[in-house]
PDB file of C-alpha atoms in Angstrom:
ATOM      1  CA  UNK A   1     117.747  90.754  91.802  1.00 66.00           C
ATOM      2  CA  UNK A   2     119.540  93.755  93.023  1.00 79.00           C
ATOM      3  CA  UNK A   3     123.440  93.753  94.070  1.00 91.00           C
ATOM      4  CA  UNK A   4     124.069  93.526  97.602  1.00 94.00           C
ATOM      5  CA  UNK A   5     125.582  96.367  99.937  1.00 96.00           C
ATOM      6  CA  UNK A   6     127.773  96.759 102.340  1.00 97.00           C
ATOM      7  CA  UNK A   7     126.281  96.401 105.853  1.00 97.00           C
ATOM      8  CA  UNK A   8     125.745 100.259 107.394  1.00 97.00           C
ATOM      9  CA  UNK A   9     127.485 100.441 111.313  1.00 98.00           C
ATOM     10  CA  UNK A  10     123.484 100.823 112.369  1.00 96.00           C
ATOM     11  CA  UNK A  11     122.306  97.333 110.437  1.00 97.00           C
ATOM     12  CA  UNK A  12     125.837  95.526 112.006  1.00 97.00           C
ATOM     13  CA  UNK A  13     125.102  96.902 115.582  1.00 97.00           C
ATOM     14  CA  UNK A  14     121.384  95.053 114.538  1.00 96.00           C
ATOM     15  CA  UNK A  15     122.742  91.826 113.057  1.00 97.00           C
ATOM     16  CA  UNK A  16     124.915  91.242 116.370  1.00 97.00           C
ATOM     17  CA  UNK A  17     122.113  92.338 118.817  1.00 96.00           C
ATOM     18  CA  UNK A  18     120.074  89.253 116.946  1.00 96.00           C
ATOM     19  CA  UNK A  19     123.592  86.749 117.251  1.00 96.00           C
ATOM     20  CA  UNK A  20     124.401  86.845 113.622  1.00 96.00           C
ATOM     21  CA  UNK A  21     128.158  88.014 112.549  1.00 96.00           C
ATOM     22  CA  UNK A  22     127.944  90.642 110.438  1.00 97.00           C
ATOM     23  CA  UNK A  23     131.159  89.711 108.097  1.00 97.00           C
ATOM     24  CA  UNK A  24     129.237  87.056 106.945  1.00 97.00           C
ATOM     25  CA  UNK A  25     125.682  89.094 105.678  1.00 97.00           C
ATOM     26  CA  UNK A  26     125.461  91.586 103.233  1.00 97.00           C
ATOM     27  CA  UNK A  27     122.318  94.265 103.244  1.00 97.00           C
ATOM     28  CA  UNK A  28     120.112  93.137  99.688  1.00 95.00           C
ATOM     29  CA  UNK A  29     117.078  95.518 100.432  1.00 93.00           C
ATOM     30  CA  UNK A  30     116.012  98.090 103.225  1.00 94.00           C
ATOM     31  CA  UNK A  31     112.484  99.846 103.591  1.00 94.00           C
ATOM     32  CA  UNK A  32     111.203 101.933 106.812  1.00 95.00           C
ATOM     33  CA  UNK A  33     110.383  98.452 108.616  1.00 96.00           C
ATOM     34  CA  UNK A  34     112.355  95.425 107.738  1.00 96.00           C
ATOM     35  CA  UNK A  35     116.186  94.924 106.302  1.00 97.00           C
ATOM     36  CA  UNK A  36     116.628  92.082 103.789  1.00 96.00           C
ATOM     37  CA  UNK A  37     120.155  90.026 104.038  1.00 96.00           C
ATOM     38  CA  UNK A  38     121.812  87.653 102.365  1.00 96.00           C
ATOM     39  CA  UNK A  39     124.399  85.513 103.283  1.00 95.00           C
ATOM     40  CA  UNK A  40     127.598  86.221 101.298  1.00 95.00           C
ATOM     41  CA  UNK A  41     128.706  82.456 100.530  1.00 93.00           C
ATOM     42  CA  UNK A  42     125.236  81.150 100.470  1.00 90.00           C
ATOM     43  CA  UNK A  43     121.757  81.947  99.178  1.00 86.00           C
ATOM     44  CA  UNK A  44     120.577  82.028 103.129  1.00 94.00           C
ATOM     45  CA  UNK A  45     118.023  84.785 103.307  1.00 95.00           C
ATOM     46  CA  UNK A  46     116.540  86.607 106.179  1.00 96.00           C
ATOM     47  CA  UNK A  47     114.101  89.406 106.999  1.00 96.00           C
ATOM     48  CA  UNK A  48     115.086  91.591 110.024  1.00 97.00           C
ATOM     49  CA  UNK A  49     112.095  93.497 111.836  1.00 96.00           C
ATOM     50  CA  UNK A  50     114.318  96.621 112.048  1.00 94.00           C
ATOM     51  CA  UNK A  51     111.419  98.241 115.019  1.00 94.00           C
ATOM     52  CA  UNK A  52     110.649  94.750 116.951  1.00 95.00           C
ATOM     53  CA  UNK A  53     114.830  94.053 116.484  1.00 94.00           C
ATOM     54  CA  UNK A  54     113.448  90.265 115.224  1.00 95.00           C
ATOM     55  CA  UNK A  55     113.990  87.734 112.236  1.00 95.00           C
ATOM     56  CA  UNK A  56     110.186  87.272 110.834  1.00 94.00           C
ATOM     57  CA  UNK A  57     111.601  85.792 107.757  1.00 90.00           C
ATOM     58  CA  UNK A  58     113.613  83.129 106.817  1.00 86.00           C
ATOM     59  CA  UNK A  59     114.124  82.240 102.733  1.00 71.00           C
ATOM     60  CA  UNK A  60     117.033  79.561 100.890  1.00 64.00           C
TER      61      UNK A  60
END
């Protein structure tokens, strides 16, 4: 598994538009279409339509 990042300004603006606090996520993978988190005291996963601005995914 790769190390997670440090949340960009664009993917925090996107984490609060979908009622998640972004001091909580940190960015594990990003393509064209979806943004990968995970939770930085927790294994919590999600998958983030980036285009659709939607959680599709939802992984422990």
């Amino acid at each position: 598994m790769k190390q997670p990042k440090k949340l960009t300004r664009d993917q925090k603006k996107l984490l609060v538009d979908l009622g998640l606090f972004p001091k909580e996520w940190m960015n594990l993978f990003e393509d064209d279409l979806y943004l990968h988190i995970v939770k930085k005291d927790s294994s919590d996963r999600k998958i983030i339509d980036k285009e659709e601005r939607v959680i599709v995914g939802e992984a422990d």
